[in-house]
PDB file of N, CA and C in Angstrom:
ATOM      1  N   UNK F1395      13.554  15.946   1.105  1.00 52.00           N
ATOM      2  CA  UNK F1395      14.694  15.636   0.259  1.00 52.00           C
ATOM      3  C   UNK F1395      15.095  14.202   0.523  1.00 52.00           C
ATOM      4  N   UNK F1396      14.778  13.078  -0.342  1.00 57.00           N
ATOM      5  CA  UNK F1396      15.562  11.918  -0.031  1.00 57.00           C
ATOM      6  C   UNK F1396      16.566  11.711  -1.487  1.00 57.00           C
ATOM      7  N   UNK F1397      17.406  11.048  -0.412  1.00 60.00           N
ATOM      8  CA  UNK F1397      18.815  10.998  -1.672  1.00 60.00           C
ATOM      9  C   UNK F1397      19.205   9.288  -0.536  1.00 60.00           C
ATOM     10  N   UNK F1398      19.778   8.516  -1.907  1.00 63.00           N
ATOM     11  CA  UNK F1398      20.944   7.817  -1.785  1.00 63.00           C
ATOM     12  C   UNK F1398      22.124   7.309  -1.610  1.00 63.00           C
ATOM     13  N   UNK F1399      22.663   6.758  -0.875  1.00 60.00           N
ATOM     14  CA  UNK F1399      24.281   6.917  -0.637  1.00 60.00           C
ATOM     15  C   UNK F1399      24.376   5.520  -0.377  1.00 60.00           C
ATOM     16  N   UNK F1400      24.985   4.734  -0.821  1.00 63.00           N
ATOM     17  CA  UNK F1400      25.378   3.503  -0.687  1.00 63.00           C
ATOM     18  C   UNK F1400      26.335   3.188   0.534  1.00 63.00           C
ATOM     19  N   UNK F1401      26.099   2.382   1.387  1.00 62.00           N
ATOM     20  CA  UNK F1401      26.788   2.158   2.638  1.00 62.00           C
ATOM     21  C   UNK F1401      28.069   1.243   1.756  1.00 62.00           C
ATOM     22  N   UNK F1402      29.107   2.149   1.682  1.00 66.00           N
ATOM     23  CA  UNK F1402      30.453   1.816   1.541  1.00 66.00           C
ATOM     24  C   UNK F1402      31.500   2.400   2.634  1.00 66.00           C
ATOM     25  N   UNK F1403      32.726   1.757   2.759  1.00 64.00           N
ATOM     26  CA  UNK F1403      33.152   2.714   3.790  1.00 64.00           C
ATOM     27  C   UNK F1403      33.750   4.058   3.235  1.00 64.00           C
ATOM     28  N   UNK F1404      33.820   3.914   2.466  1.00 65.00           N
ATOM     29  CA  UNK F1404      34.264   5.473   1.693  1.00 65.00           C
ATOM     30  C   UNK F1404      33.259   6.330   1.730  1.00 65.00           C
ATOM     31  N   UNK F1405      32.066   5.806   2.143  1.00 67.00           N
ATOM     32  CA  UNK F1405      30.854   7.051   2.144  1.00 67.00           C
ATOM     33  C   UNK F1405      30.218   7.045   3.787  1.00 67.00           C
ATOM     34  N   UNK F1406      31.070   5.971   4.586  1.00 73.00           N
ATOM     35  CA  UNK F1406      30.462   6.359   5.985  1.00 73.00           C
ATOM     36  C   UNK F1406      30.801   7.907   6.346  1.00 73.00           C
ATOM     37  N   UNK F1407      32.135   8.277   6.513  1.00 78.00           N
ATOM     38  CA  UNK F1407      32.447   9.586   6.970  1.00 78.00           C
ATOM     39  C   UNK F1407      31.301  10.805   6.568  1.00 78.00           C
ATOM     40  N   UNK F1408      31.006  10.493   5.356  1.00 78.00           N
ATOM     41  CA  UNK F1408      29.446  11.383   4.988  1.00 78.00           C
ATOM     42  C   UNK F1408      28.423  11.108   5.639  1.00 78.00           C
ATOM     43  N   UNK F1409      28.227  10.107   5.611  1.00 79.00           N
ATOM     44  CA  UNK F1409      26.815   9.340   6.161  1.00 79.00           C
ATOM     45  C   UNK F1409      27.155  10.189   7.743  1.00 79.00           C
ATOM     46  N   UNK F1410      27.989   9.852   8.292  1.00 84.00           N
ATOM     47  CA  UNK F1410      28.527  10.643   9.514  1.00 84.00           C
ATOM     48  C   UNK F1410      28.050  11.449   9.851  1.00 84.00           C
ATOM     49  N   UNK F1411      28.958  12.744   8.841  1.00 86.00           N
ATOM     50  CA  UNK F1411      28.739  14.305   8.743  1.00 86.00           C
ATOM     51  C   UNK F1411      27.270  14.318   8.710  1.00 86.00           C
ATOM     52  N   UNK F1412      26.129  13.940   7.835  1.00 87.00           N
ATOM     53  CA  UNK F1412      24.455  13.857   7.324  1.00 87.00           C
ATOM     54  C   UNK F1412      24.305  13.916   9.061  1.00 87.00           C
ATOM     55  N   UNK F1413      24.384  12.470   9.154  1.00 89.00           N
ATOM     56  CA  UNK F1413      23.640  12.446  11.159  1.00 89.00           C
ATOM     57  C   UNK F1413      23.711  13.034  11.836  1.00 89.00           C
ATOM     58  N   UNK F1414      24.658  13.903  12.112  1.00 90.00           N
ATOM     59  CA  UNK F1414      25.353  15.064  12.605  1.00 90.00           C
ATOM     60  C   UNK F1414      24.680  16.389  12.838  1.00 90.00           C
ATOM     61  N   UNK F1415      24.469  16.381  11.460  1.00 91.00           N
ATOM     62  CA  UNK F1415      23.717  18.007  10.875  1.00 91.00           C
ATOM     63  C   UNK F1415      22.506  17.196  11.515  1.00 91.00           C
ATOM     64  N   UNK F1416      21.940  15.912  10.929  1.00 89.00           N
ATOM     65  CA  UNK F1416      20.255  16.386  11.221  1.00 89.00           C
ATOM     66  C   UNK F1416      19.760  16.299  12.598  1.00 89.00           C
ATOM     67  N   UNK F1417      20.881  15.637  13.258  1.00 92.00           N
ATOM     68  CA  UNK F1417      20.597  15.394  15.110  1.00 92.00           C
ATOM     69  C   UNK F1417      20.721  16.639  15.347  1.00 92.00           C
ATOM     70  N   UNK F1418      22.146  17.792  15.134  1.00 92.00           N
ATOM     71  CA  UNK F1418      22.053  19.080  15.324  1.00 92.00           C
ATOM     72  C   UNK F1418      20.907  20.012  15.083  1.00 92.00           C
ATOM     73  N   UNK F1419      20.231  19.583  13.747  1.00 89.00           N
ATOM     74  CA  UNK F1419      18.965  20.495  13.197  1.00 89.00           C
ATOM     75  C   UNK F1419      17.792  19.917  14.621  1.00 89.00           C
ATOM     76  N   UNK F1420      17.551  18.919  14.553  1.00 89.00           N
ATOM     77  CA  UNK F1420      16.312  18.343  15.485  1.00 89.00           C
ATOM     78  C   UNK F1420      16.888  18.793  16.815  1.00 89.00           C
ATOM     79  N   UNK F1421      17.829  19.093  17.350  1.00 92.00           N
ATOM     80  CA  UNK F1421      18.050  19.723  18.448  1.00 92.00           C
ATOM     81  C   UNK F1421      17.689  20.862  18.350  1.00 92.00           C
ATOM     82  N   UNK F1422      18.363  21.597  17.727  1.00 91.00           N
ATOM     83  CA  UNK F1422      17.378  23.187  17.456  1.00 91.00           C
ATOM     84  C   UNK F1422      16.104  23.027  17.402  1.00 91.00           C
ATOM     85  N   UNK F1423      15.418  22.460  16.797  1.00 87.00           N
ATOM     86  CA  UNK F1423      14.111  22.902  16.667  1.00 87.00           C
ATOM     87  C   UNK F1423      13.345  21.954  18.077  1.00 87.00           C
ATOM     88  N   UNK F1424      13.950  21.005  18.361  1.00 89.00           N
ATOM     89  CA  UNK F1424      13.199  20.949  19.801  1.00 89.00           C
ATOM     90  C   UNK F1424      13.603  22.039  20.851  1.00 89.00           C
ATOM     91  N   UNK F1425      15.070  22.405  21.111  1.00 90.00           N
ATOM     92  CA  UNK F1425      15.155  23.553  21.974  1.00 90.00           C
ATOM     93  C   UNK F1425      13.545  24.819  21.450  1.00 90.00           C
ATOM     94  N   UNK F1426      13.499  25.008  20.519  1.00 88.00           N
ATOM     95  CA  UNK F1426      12.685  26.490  20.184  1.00 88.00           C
ATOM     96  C   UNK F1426      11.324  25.794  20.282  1.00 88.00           C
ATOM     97  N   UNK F1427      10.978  24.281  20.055  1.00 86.00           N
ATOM     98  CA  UNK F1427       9.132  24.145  20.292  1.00 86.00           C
ATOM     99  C   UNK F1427       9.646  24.352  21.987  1.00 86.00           C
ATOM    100  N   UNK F1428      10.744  23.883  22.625  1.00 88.00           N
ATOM    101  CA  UNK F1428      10.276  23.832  24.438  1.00 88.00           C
ATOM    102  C   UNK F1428      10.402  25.489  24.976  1.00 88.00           C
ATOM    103  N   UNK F1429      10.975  26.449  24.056  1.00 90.00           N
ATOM    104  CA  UNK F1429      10.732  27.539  24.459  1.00 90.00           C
ATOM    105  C   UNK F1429       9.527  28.275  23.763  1.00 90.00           C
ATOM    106  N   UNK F1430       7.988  27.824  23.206  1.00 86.00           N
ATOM    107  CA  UNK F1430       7.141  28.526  22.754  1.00 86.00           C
ATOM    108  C   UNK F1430       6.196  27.775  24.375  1.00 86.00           C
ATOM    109  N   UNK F1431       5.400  28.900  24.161  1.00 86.00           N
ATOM    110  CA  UNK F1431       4.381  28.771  25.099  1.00 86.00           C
ATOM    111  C   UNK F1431       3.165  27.771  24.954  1.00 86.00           C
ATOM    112  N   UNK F1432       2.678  26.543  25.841  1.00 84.00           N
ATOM    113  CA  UNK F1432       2.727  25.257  25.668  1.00 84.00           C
ATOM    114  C   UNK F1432       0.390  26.039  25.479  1.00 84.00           C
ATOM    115  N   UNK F1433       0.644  27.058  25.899  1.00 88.00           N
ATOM    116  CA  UNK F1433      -1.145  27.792  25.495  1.00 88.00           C
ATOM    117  C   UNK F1433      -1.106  28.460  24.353  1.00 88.00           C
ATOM    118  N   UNK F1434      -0.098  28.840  23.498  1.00 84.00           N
ATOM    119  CA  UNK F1434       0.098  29.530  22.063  1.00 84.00           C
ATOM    120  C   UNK F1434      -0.917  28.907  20.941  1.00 84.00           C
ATOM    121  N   UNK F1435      -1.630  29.775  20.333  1.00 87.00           N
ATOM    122  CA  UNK F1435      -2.360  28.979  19.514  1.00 87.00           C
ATOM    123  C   UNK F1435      -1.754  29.890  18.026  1.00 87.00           C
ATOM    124  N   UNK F1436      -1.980  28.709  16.849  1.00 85.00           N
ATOM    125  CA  UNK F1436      -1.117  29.477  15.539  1.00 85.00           C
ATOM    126  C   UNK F1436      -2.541  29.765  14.617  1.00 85.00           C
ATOM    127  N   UNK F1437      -2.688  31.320  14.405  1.00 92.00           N
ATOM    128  CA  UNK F1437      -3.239  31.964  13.887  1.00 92.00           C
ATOM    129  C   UNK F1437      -2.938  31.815  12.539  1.00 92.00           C
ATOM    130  N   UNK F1438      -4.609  31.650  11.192  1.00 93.00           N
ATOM    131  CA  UNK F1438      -3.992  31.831  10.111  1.00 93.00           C
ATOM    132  C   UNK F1438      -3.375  32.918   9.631  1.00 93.00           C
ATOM    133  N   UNK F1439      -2.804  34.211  10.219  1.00 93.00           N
ATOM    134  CA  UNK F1439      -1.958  35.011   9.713  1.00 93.00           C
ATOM    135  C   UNK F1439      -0.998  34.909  10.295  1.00 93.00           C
ATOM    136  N   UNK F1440      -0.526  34.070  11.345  1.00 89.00           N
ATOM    137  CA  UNK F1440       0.813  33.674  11.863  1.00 89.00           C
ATOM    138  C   UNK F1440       1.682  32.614  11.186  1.00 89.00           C
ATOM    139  N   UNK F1441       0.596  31.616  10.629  1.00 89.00           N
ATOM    140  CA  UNK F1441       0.537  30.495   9.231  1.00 89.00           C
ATOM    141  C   UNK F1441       0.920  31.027   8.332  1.00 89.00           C
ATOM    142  N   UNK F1442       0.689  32.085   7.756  1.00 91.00           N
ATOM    143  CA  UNK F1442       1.001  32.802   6.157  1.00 91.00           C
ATOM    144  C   UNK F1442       2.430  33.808   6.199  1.00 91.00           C
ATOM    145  N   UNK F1443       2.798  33.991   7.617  1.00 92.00           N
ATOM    146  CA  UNK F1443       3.762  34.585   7.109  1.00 92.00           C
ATOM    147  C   UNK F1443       5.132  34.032   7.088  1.00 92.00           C
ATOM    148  N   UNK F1444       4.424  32.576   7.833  1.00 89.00           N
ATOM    149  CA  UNK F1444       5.598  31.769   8.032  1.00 89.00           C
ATOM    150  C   UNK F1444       5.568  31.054   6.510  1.00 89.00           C
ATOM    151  N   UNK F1445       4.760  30.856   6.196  1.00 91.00           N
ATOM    152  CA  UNK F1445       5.278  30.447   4.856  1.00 91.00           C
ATOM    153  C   UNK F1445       5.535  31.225   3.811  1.00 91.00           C
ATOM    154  N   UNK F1446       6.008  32.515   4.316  1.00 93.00           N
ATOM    155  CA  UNK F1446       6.782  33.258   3.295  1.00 93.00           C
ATOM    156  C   UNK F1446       8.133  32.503   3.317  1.00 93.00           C
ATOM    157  N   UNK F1447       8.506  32.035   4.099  1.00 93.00           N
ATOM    158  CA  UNK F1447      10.038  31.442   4.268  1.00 93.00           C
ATOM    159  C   UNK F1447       9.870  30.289   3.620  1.00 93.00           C
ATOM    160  N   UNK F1448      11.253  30.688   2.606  1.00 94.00           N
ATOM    161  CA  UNK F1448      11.377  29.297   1.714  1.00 94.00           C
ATOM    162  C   UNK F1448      11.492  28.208   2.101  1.00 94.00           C
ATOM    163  N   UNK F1449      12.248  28.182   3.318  1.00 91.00           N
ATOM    164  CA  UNK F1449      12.535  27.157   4.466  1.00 91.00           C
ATOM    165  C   UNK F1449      11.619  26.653   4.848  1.00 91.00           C
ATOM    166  N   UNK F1450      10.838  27.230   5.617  1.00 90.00           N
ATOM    167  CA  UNK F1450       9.949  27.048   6.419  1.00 90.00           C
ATOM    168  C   UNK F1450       8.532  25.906   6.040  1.00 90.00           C
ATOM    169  N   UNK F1451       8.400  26.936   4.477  1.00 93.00           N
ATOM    170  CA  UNK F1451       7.256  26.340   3.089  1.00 93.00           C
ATOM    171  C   UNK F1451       7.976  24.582   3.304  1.00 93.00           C
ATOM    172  N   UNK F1452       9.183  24.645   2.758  1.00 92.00           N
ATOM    173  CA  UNK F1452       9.439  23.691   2.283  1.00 92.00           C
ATOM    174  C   UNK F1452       9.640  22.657   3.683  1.00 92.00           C
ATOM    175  N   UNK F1453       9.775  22.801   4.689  1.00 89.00           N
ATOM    176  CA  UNK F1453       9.627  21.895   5.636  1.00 89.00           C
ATOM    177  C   UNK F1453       8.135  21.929   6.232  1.00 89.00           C
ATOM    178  N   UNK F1454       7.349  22.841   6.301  1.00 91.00           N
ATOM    179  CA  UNK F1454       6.074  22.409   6.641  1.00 91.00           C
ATOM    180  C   UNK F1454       5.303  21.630   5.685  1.00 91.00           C
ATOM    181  N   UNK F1455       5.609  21.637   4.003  1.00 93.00           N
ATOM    182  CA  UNK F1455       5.382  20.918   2.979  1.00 93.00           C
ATOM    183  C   UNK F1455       5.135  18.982   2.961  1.00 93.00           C
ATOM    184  N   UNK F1456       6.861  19.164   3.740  1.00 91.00           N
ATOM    185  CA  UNK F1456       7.321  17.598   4.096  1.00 91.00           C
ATOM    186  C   UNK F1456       6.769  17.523   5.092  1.00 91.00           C
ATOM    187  N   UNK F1457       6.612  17.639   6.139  1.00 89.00           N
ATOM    188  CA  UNK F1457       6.001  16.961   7.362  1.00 89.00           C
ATOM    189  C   UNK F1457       4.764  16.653   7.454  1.00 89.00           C
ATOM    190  N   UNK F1458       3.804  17.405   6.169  1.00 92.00           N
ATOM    191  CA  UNK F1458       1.931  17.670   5.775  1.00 92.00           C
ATOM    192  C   UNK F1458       1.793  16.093   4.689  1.00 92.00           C
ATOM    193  N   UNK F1459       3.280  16.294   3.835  1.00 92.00           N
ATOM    194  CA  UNK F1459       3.324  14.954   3.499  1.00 92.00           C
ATOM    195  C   UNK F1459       3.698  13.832   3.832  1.00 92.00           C
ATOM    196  N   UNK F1460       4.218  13.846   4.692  1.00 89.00           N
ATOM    197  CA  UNK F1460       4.592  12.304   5.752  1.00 89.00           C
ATOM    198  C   UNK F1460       3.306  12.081   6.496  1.00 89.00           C
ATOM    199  N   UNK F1461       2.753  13.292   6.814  1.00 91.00           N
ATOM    200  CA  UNK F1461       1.368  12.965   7.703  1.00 91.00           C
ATOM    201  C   UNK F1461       0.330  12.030   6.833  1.00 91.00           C
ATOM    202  N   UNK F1462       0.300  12.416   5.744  1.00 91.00           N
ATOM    203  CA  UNK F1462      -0.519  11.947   4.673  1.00 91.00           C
ATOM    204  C   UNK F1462       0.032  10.556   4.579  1.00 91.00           C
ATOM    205  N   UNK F1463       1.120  10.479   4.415  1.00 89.00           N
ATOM    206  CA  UNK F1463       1.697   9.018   4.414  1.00 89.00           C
ATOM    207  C   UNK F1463       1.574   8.171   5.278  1.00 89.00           C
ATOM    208  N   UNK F1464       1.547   8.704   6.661  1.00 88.00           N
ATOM    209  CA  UNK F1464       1.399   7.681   7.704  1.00 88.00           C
ATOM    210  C   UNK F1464       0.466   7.618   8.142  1.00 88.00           C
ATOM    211  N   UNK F1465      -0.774   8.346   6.834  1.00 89.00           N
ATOM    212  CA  UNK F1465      -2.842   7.854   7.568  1.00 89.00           C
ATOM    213  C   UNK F1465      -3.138   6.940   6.553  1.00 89.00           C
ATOM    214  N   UNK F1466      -2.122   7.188   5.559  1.00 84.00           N
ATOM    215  CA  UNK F1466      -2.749   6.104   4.781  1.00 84.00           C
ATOM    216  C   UNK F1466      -2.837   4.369   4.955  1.00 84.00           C
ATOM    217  N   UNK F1467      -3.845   3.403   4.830  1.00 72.00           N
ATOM    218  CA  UNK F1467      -3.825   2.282   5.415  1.00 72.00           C
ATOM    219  C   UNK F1467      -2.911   1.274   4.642  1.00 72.00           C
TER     220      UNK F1467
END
């Protein structure tokens, strides 16, 4: 999801709240990779059911496409 917000000060307090949530989100999800087991290997039926989650689809989506983005020369 990228979106725009013009650095005004009427839109820092948002800009704020945004950093907030996504430092909070990236904290969660590093707490839960340091609690999976560092020998776990992901099975393609462990793959498929995680992308039953709409969530899940849609963030493993973005990160398959940033990867792509950052091989390209």
């Amino acid at each position: 999801l990228y979106f725009y917000i013009p650095l005004m000060a009427e839109n820092m307090s948002i800009l704020s709240k945004l950093f907030h949530q996504f430092l909070n989100k990236l904290n969660s999800g590093l707490h839960v990779a340091n609690q999976a087991s560092p020998n776990a290997k992901t099975t393609i039926r462990s793959l498929m059911s995680v992308l039953k989650d709409d969530d899940m689809n849609r963030s493993l989506t973005y990160m398959i496409n940033l990867l792509k983005g950052m091989s390209k020369e």
